[in-house]
Amino acid sequence: MEVQVKQIRKHFGPVKANDGITLSVPAGAIVGILGENGAGKSTLMKILSGFQPADSGEILLDGKAVTLRSPADAIRHGVGMLHQDPLDFPPMRVVDNLLIGAPGRLIPRRGDAAQAVADLAGPLGLTLDLKAEVGSLTVGERQQLELLRLLWLGARVLILDEPTTGISATQREQLFGTLRRLAEQGKTVLFVSHKLEEVQELCTRVAVLRQGRLIGEALPPFRVDKLVSMMFEREVTPGERLSCATGDTLFRLTDVSAEQGRIKLDPFSMDIHRGETIGLAGMEGSGQAVFLRSCAGLVATTGGRIQLEDVDLTGKNYHHFKKKGVAYVPAARLEEGLIPGLSITEHVLLTQHKPGFFIDRESGRKLAQQRIGDYNIKGTPASPVESLSGGNQQRTLLALVRPGAKVMLLEQPTRGLDIESVIYLWTKLKERCNDGGSIVFTSSDLDELLRYSDRILVFFAGKVSGPLDAKTTTVDQLGYLIGGRDISGTGIFDETDPVQEGGLDG
Amino acid sequence: MDGPTLLVGLAGVLATSAPIAVASIGESLAERSGVINLSVNGTILLSAMGSFAVAVTTGSLVLGFILGAIIGAVVALLVAFGSITLRRSQVAVGFVLTLFCRDLSYFLGNPFMGDKGPRLAEHGIPLLQRIPILGTLIFKHDVMTYFSFVLIIVAWWWVYRTRPGLTLRAIGERPEAAFARGARVNLLRYTYTVVGGALVGLAGPMYSLSVKAGWKGTISGLDGLGWIVLAIVIFGAWNPVRVAFGAYLFGLLQWLSVVLQPSLQGIPSQVLQVAPFPLMILTLLFVNVGNAEWVDRILASLPEASRKRVAKILRSLRVVQPRSLGVPFEPD
Ligand SMILES: Nc1ncnc2c1ncn2[C@@H]1O[C@H](COP(=O)(O)OP(=O)(O)OP(=O)(O)O)[C@@H](O)[C@H]1O
Ligand SMILES: [Mg+2]
C-alpha cells in the first residue's frame, strides 16, 4: 500500500516534534527512517499508526485521505505498528493474545485463529508455539507474534520502531527475511533504526529526519558517511581507541557464583583494574545480566567473595554496594531506572544523598541544568522523564550516576542512542575511567564491545569464557563464542574447561 | 455426627457462603478490570440494612433485593468516578466510602432494629432434590443460593471463554495495549466496577433477608465480612471458581467453629467465633508463600525429587495479580 503524509505537524509545548513533514512511500518499499535522538521519528510513526493525532497535516493511503483516530482504527485501515517493547499480554497464552481486540463473535474460535495464523507464519518462515505463555517467549519471538497478529488483522503497512535492540542476531536475520518477503508481496515497511548497517542491509530507500523536518531521502547504494552527515549536519567519526587501564586491582571477584530464575552462573574469578572497561558479550539471557546484578549486590551470590579495594562486599545488599561506590544502571529505562512522572530535577535530587530533611530545589535545578548540558540531553530541568525521546531517557539515566562512583555497572548503556551520542557517551565514560573508575557493561553490538572494552567476557548458558583481549579479538571470533562454539586453534580457551581463574589478566 | 446431619450441615455451608461467593465474584470482576473497590465492607452493611428496611416497609422481598443491588452499584459508581474520572487514589476513595457506608447503615438502621421482616423461603427443585446426597446438598435452597451457583459458572465462562472476557483480562493487565487493540478501557472499567458493585450489593439482602435474616445494628455480625471478601478475591486469584472455593472454605471454617464448640470446652466461644478470620488470612499467606524469594532458597536445599513436587504445588497455588490493578489509565 502506498503511504503519503503531507505537512504533518505536531508539537509538545514549545517542542516541534514534527514540523511539516511530507513524505511519500511506494508500495513494496522498505523505508529506513533515520535521524538523531529526538528528531521526531517515533512521533511520526505514532501519528501514522493512530497512537497520537497530528496537530495538522494529512495522511493518504493509496491516495485516499484518512483520519486515524486510534491504533485500532489504523489497523482497520491497514496500518499496524510493532513497538520496541511489544504491546502484548505476558501472562496470557499466545492464542489469547492473538484474539484480544480481533473482531468476531461472542465465543472466539481459538482453533480457527490458530490455524489462520499458522498459515500466515509458514510461508514467512516463522514458527509459533500457540499454547505457550507470552511471558515465556523472548522479545524476538514476541515481535514475531505481534507481526503475525498485525498481518492476520490485515495490515498492509508495517511500522517498526527500533525493532532490533532487544533481539538476537539470528532473530534479526529472521525478521529481515520476513520483512523482505512481505515487501515482495507489496506491503510497505517503515523501519526506524539507529544502526546504519541494518538499514544498508535491509532498506530499499531511506528518509532522514532532523529537528522534526524531513532533511532528505536516499536510494541505494547508501553511503554511510553521507547518511551520517545528513543526520547530524556534520561528519561524525569515532575517536581513537582509548585505554586507561592500569595494573592495580579495584574490584576483585573470587569464585563468585550466582543464580537467578533459570540462569545459573558457574564460579568465576577475576580482578578488574582501575580505569579498565570490561565488556560482557553473549546472547540475551546467557547470564551476563545476572553477573552484572550480582556485581551490583542486587542478586545474592551463592558462593565466593566480592571485594572493592579493601572492603569485603560479599553478601551485602545493593544499598551497601552503592554506598561504597558501585553504581548500577539497568537496561529497562522506564521500569527500573527512571520514575515516570518526575522531572529531571527531581531525579537529580533523588540521587543526591545530602543530609537534611528539606529539598533544595534551586540547587537541584542548577545541577540538573548542568547535567543536561554535560550529557547533551534534549529537555529542560522540568521535563518529566517520560516526555523525553528514547535516546534522551538513556542519557538522563547515565547522567544520574554519581560522579564519585568507582565501579559502574551498565546494562546496555547505548541502547537506542544515535551514533553521535554513542561516541559522546563513551567519551564521557572514558573520562570517568581516566579518573580511576572501572566500567563493566553489556552490549549486543559486537563492534561496540570490541571498540570500547579492554577485556571481554563471553557468556554462554551461564558459563563465562575469557577474558579476551579486545585489541586482538575479531568480530568473527566473538560471534562464534557468543554462539557457544570454541574458536579452535586460537588457544584462547577450551570449551570443556572454561578459564575460571583470573590468571590471564596478569 | 451422623450422615444426614452432616449433609444438612454442609448444605447449610453452601447456603451461608452464598453471599460471600457472590460478593467475591463481583469484586473479582471489578479488580480484573483494574479497579479495586475497597468499599465492600460498608456496601454489604448498607445494602443489608437498606433492603431489610424496604422489605419490612413494603413487604416485598423482590424490592429488597433490587435495592441491595442498586446500593452496591451506586457506591461502586462513586468509586469508579473518583478513581477513573477524577483519578483519585482508589484506596482512599474506597476506604472513605466503606467507613461512611458502615456508619450510615447503623445510623439509618436504628428504627428497624430487631423488626421482624420477611425471609426468602427455600424452594426444593422438583425431582432433582430427590437425588441422594446431591439433592440435599445442592437442590434444596432458596433462589439466591441457586443464583450463586449459576453466577460462579457464568462468571467463569465469561472471563475465560468469551471475547469480552478476554478483553476484560486485557484491560486489567495492560490497559495501554488493550487500548491499542481498540478496547474502550475506561468505559469497560466503569461497567465492570458497577456490575461488580451490584453483585457485592446483593450480598447484603442475601444476609438480611435470608442467611442472617433481620437487622440488629452493630451486632448483626456482618461487619468484617467485606474485608474477608477482599482477601478471598486474592486467594482465588481473580478466578470465579477458585474465588467461590475460597468463599466455601470460609463458610466451612465458620460452620466448624460452631459445631466443634461443644467438644472444645477449653476454648472460649468468642475465640472460636472469630477464628475463621485469622485462619482465612493465614491460608492467604500460605497460598502466596510461593512468591517469596526465601522460599525459593529453602526449596533449593531440598532433594531434587521432593523439591520438584513442592515447587509444583506452590506454583499452582501462586497467584499473579492483574498487573494494572489500581493503576489509572490515561489514553493520550
Ligand atoms: N509525550 C510527549 N510530551 C512532550 N514531549 C514529547 C513527547 N513525545 C515526544 N516529545 C518530544 O518530541 C521530540 C521528538 O521525540 P521522538 O520520540 O519522536 O524522537 P525520536 O526521533 O524517536 O528519538 P529517539 O531516537 O531518541 O527515539 C523530543 O524532543 C521529545 O522530547
Ligand atoms: Mg524513538
mmCIF file of N, CA and C in Angstrom, chain A residues 361-438:
data_model
loop_
_atom_site.group_PDB
_atom_site.id
_atom_site.type_symbol
_atom_site.label_atom_id
_atom_site.label_comp_id
_atom_site.label_asym_id
_atom_site.label_seq_id
_atom_site.Cartn_x
_atom_site.Cartn_y
_atom_site.Cartn_z
ATOM 1 N N ARG A 361 15.428 22.987 46.040
ATOM 2 C CA ARG A 361 15.023 22.929 44.637
ATOM 3 C C ARG A 361 15.971 23.708 43.735
ATOM 4 N N GLU A 362 16.372 24.866 44.231
ATOM 5 C CA GLU A 362 17.161 25.733 43.374
ATOM 6 C C GLU A 362 18.480 25.066 42.995
ATOM 7 N N SER A 363 19.149 24.497 43.983
ATOM 8 C CA SER A 363 20.427 23.867 43.667
ATOM 9 C C SER A 363 20.202 22.630 42.809
ATOM 10 N N GLY A 364 19.092 21.951 43.060
ATOM 11 C CA GLY A 364 18.747 20.796 42.237
ATOM 12 C C GLY A 364 18.560 21.195 40.781
ATOM 13 N N ARG A 365 17.878 22.326 40.604
ATOM 14 C CA ARG A 365 17.629 22.771 39.244
ATOM 15 C C ARG A 365 18.931 23.122 38.531
ATOM 16 N N LYS A 366 19.813 23.781 39.294
ATOM 17 C CA LYS A 366 21.100 24.162 38.696
ATOM 18 C C LYS A 366 21.888 22.931 38.301
ATOM 19 N N LEU A 367 21.888 21.957 39.226
ATOM 20 C CA LEU A 367 22.630 20.730 38.973
ATOM 21 C C LEU A 367 22.047 20.003 37.765
ATOM 22 N N ALA A 368 20.705 19.966 37.713
ATOM 23 C CA ALA A 368 20.043 19.297 36.591
ATOM 24 C C ALA A 368 20.441 19.987 35.294
ATOM 25 N N GLN A 369 20.435 21.336 35.326
ATOM 26 C CA GLN A 369 20.809 22.094 34.139
ATOM 27 C C GLN A 369 22.224 21.732 33.679
ATOM 28 N N GLN A 370 23.085 21.592 34.680
ATOM 29 C CA GLN A 370 24.478 21.286 34.369
ATOM 30 C C GLN A 370 24.607 19.891 33.755
ATOM 31 N N ARG A 371 23.906 18.929 34.348
ATOM 32 C CA ARG A 371 23.963 17.569 33.813
ATOM 33 C C ARG A 371 23.356 17.518 32.405
ATOM 34 N N ILE A 372 22.291 18.289 32.204
ATOM 35 C CA ILE A 372 21.659 18.322 30.890
ATOM 36 C C ILE A 372 22.657 18.813 29.853
ATOM 37 N N GLY A 373 23.431 19.858 30.258
ATOM 38 C CA GLY A 373 24.467 20.357 29.369
ATOM 39 C C GLY A 373 25.554 19.318 29.154
ATOM 40 N N ASP A 374 25.991 18.707 30.251
ATOM 41 C CA ASP A 374 27.065 17.723 30.213
ATOM 42 C C ASP A 374 26.766 16.561 29.291
ATOM 43 N N TYR A 375 25.539 16.078 29.398
ATOM 44 C CA TYR A 375 25.186 14.872 28.661
ATOM 45 C C TYR A 375 24.359 15.182 27.431
ATOM 46 N N ASN A 376 24.255 16.484 27.119
ATOM 47 C CA ASN A 376 23.618 16.872 25.881
ATOM 48 C C ASN A 376 22.195 16.323 25.758
ATOM 49 N N ILE A 377 21.439 16.464 26.860
ATOM 50 C CA ILE A 377 20.067 15.942 26.868
ATOM 51 C C ILE A 377 19.130 16.962 26.253
ATOM 52 N N LYS A 378 18.256 16.494 25.344
ATOM 53 C CA LYS A 378 17.258 17.408 24.779
ATOM 54 C C LYS A 378 16.059 17.445 25.724
ATOM 55 N N GLY A 379 16.027 18.469 26.559
ATOM 56 C CA GLY A 379 14.953 18.579 27.539
ATOM 57 C C GLY A 379 15.316 19.685 28.506
ATOM 58 N N THR A 380 14.398 20.005 29.407
ATOM 59 C CA THR A 380 14.656 21.038 30.403
ATOM 60 C C THR A 380 14.643 20.390 31.780
ATOM 61 N N PRO A 381 15.171 21.099 32.792
ATOM 62 C CA PRO A 381 15.154 20.510 34.129
ATOM 63 C C PRO A 381 13.752 20.100 34.561
ATOM 64 N N ALA A 382 12.736 20.789 34.036
ATOM 65 C CA ALA A 382 11.378 20.491 34.482
ATOM 66 C C ALA A 382 10.691 19.418 33.637
ATOM 67 N N SER A 383 11.362 18.934 32.577
ATOM 68 C CA SER A 383 10.699 17.924 31.737
ATOM 69 C C SER A 383 10.484 16.634 32.510
ATOM 70 N N PRO A 384 9.236 16.142 32.519
ATOM 71 C CA PRO A 384 9.047 14.809 33.094
ATOM 72 C C PRO A 384 9.753 13.786 32.204
ATOM 73 N N VAL A 385 10.362 12.769 32.829
ATOM 74 C CA VAL A 385 11.211 11.874 32.045
ATOM 75 C C VAL A 385 10.477 11.138 30.936
ATOM 76 N N GLU A 386 9.176 10.865 31.127
ATOM 77 C CA GLU A 386 8.513 10.079 30.085
ATOM 78 C C GLU A 386 8.260 10.886 28.828
ATOM 79 N N SER A 387 8.441 12.216 28.919
ATOM 80 C CA SER A 387 8.245 13.019 27.710
ATOM 81 C C SER A 387 9.524 13.087 26.871
ATOM 82 N N LEU A 388 10.633 12.593 27.405
ATOM 83 C CA LEU A 388 11.874 12.621 26.630
ATOM 84 C C LEU A 388 11.845 11.529 25.569
ATOM 85 N N SER A 389 12.586 11.743 24.482
ATOM 86 C CA SER A 389 12.676 10.685 23.473
ATOM 87 C C SER A 389 13.528 9.559 24.043
ATOM 88 N N GLY A 390 13.414 8.368 23.449
ATOM 89 C CA GLY A 390 14.093 7.187 23.971
ATOM 90 C C GLY A 390 15.569 7.424 24.270
ATOM 91 N N GLY A 391 16.261 7.983 23.289
ATOM 92 C CA GLY A 391 17.691 8.203 23.459
ATOM 93 C C GLY A 391 17.982 9.174 24.585
ATOM 94 N N ASN A 392 17.130 10.164 24.748
ATOM 95 C CA ASN A 392 17.366 11.153 25.803
ATOM 96 C C ASN A 392 17.075 10.601 27.184
ATOM 97 N N GLN A 393 16.166 9.629 27.260
ATOM 98 C CA GLN A 393 15.945 8.953 28.548
ATOM 99 C C GLN A 393 17.216 8.223 28.947
ATOM 100 N N GLN A 394 17.829 7.583 27.949
ATOM 101 C CA GLN A 394 19.048 6.835 28.219
ATOM 102 C C GLN A 394 20.153 7.769 28.715
ATOM 103 N N ARG A 395 20.274 8.931 28.093
ATOM 104 C CA ARG A 395 21.299 9.887 28.526
ATOM 105 C C ARG A 395 21.028 10.358 29.949
ATOM 106 N N THR A 396 19.757 10.589 30.255
ATOM 107 C CA THR A 396 19.404 11.048 31.597
ATOM 108 C C THR A 396 19.836 10.018 32.631
ATOM 109 N N LEU A 397 19.556 8.763 32.300
ATOM 110 C CA LEU A 397 19.901 7.676 33.212
ATOM 111 C C LEU A 397 21.388 7.690 33.532
ATOM 112 N N LEU A 398 22.193 7.890 32.504
ATOM 113 C CA LEU A 398 23.638 7.873 32.727
ATOM 114 C C LEU A 398 24.110 9.143 33.417
ATOM 115 N N ALA A 399 23.409 10.242 33.149
ATOM 116 C CA ALA A 399 23.791 11.498 33.783
ATOM 117 C C ALA A 399 23.533 11.449 35.284
ATOM 118 N N LEU A 400 22.675 10.526 35.706
ATOM 119 C CA LEU A 400 22.305 10.457 37.113
ATOM 120 C C LEU A 400 23.312 9.691 37.953
ATOM 121 N N VAL A 401 24.210 8.952 37.295
ATOM 122 C CA VAL A 401 25.202 8.207 38.057
ATOM 123 C C VAL A 401 26.123 9.188 38.768
ATOM 124 N N ARG A 402 26.262 9.020 40.063
ATOM 125 C CA ARG A 402 27.020 9.985 40.843
ATOM 126 C C ARG A 402 28.474 10.064 40.399
ATOM 127 N N PRO A 403 29.052 11.245 40.417
ATOM 128 C CA PRO A 403 30.427 11.403 39.958
ATOM 129 C C PRO A 403 31.417 10.543 40.758
ATOM 130 N N GLY A 404 31.086 10.234 41.991
ATOM 131 C CA GLY A 404 32.043 9.512 42.828
ATOM 132 C C GLY A 404 32.100 8.013 42.602
ATOM 133 N N ALA A 405 31.230 7.473 41.718
ATOM 134 C CA ALA A 405 31.165 6.019 41.571
ATOM 135 C C ALA A 405 32.503 5.438 41.108
ATOM 136 N N LYS A 406 32.910 4.367 41.757
ATOM 137 C CA LYS A 406 34.195 3.757 41.404
ATOM 138 C C LYS A 406 34.013 2.669 40.357
ATOM 139 N N VAL A 407 32.971 1.847 40.567
ATOM 140 C CA VAL A 407 32.691 0.816 39.580
ATOM 141 C C VAL A 407 31.317 1.112 38.989
ATOM 142 N N MET A 408 31.254 1.230 37.674
ATOM 143 C CA MET A 408 29.957 1.470 37.034
ATOM 144 C C MET A 408 29.544 0.230 36.277
ATOM 145 N N LEU A 409 28.397 -0.304 36.663
ATOM 146 C CA LEU A 409 27.889 -1.498 36.004
ATOM 147 C C LEU A 409 26.754 -1.062 35.090
ATOM 148 N N LEU A 410 26.953 -1.192 33.806
ATOM 149 C CA LEU A 410 25.987 -0.629 32.866
ATOM 150 C C LEU A 410 25.379 -1.717 32.004
ATOM 151 N N GLU A 411 24.068 -1.794 32.048
ATOM 152 C CA GLU A 411 23.398 -2.770 31.214
ATOM 153 C C GLU A 411 22.978 -2.080 29.923
ATOM 154 N N GLN A 412 23.520 -2.499 28.817
ATOM 155 C CA GLN A 412 23.220 -1.934 27.501
ATOM 156 C C GLN A 412 23.152 -0.411 27.530
ATOM 157 N N PRO A 413 24.260 0.235 27.888
ATOM 158 C CA PRO A 413 24.221 1.681 28.101
ATOM 159 C C PRO A 413 23.887 2.486 26.846
ATOM 160 N N THR A 414 24.126 1.932 25.672
ATOM 161 C CA THR A 414 23.917 2.755 24.474
ATOM 162 C C THR A 414 22.708 2.303 23.676
ATOM 163 N N ARG A 415 21.877 1.482 24.284
ATOM 164 C CA ARG A 415 20.692 1.022 23.573
ATOM 165 C C ARG A 415 19.835 2.216 23.170
ATOM 166 N N GLY A 416 19.491 2.277 21.920
ATOM 167 C CA GLY A 416 18.608 3.337 21.449
ATOM 168 C C GLY A 416 19.284 4.683 21.247
ATOM 169 N N LEU A 417 20.604 4.742 21.402
ATOM 170 C CA LEU A 417 21.285 6.019 21.180
ATOM 171 C C LEU A 417 21.713 6.139 19.724
ATOM 172 N N ASP A 418 21.711 7.365 19.197
ATOM 173 C CA ASP A 418 22.204 7.543 17.842
ATOM 174 C C ASP A 418 23.730 7.521 17.856
ATOM 175 N N ILE A 419 24.304 7.402 16.653
ATOM 176 C CA ILE A 419 25.746 7.178 16.555
ATOM 177 C C ILE A 419 26.548 8.252 17.273
ATOM 178 N N GLU A 420 26.146 9.478 17.058
ATOM 179 C CA GLU A 420 26.890 10.577 17.663
ATOM 180 C C GLU A 420 26.828 10.482 19.184
ATOM 181 N N SER A 421 25.655 10.136 19.691
ATOM 182 C CA SER A 421 25.514 10.041 21.140
ATOM 183 C C SER A 421 26.320 8.896 21.711
ATOM 184 N N VAL A 422 26.406 7.806 20.953
ATOM 185 C CA VAL A 422 27.209 6.678 21.432
ATOM 186 C C VAL A 422 28.650 7.136 21.630
ATOM 187 N N ILE A 423 29.158 7.816 20.625
ATOM 188 C CA ILE A 423 30.534 8.284 20.703
ATOM 189 C C ILE A 423 30.701 9.267 21.856
ATOM 190 N N TYR A 424 29.750 10.178 21.963
ATOM 191 C CA TYR A 424 29.805 11.192 23.001
ATOM 192 C C TYR A 424 29.761 10.556 24.385
ATOM 193 N N LEU A 425 28.840 9.597 24.513
ATOM 194 C CA LEU A 425 28.669 8.935 25.796
ATOM 195 C C LEU A 425 29.936 8.202 26.207
ATOM 196 N N TRP A 426 30.545 7.552 25.259
ATOM 197 C CA TRP A 426 31.770 6.819 25.596
ATOM 198 C C TRP A 426 32.907 7.772 25.949
ATOM 199 N N THR A 427 32.932 8.937 25.319
ATOM 200 C CA THR A 427 33.931 9.929 25.720
ATOM 201 C C THR A 427 33.735 10.256 27.195
ATOM 202 N N LYS A 428 32.449 10.449 27.558
ATOM 203 C CA LYS A 428 32.120 10.756 28.958
ATOM 204 C C LYS A 428 32.541 9.608 29.879
ATOM 205 N N LEU A 429 32.224 8.398 29.463
ATOM 206 C CA LEU A 429 32.527 7.246 30.308
ATOM 207 C C LEU A 429 34.035 7.061 30.450
ATOM 208 N N LYS A 430 34.734 7.270 29.355
ATOM 209 C CA LYS A 430 36.186 7.097 29.415
ATOM 210 C C LYS A 430 36.826 8.161 30.313
ATOM 211 N N GLU A 431 36.187 9.323 30.378
ATOM 212 C CA GLU A 431 36.679 10.345 31.317
ATOM 213 C C GLU A 431 36.646 9.798 32.735
ATOM 214 N N ARG A 432 35.587 9.079 33.027
ATOM 215 C CA ARG A 432 35.478 8.503 34.369
ATOM 216 C C ARG A 432 36.540 7.442 34.593
ATOM 217 N N CYS A 433 36.838 6.670 33.549
ATOM 218 C CA CYS A 433 37.903 5.678 33.654
ATOM 219 C C CYS A 433 39.237 6.374 33.919
ATOM 220 N N ASN A 434 39.402 7.486 33.232
ATOM 221 C CA ASN A 434 40.634 8.242 33.391
ATOM 222 C C ASN A 434 40.829 8.689 34.837
ATOM 223 N N ASP A 435 39.698 8.954 35.499
ATOM 224 C CA ASP A 435 39.757 9.342 36.911
ATOM 225 C C ASP A 435 39.895 8.135 37.826
ATOM 226 N N GLY A 436 40.080 6.962 37.246
ATOM 227 C CA GLY A 436 40.331 5.793 38.085
ATOM 228 C C GLY A 436 39.144 4.893 38.310
ATOM 229 N N GLY A 437 38.023 5.175 37.661
ATOM 230 C CA GLY A 437 36.862 4.297 37.808
ATOM 231 C C GLY A 437 36.938 3.129 36.830
ATOM 232 N N SER A 438 36.151 2.106 37.098
ATOM 233 C CA SER A 438 36.086 0.984 36.168
ATOM 234 C C SER A 438 34.665 0.855 35.644
#
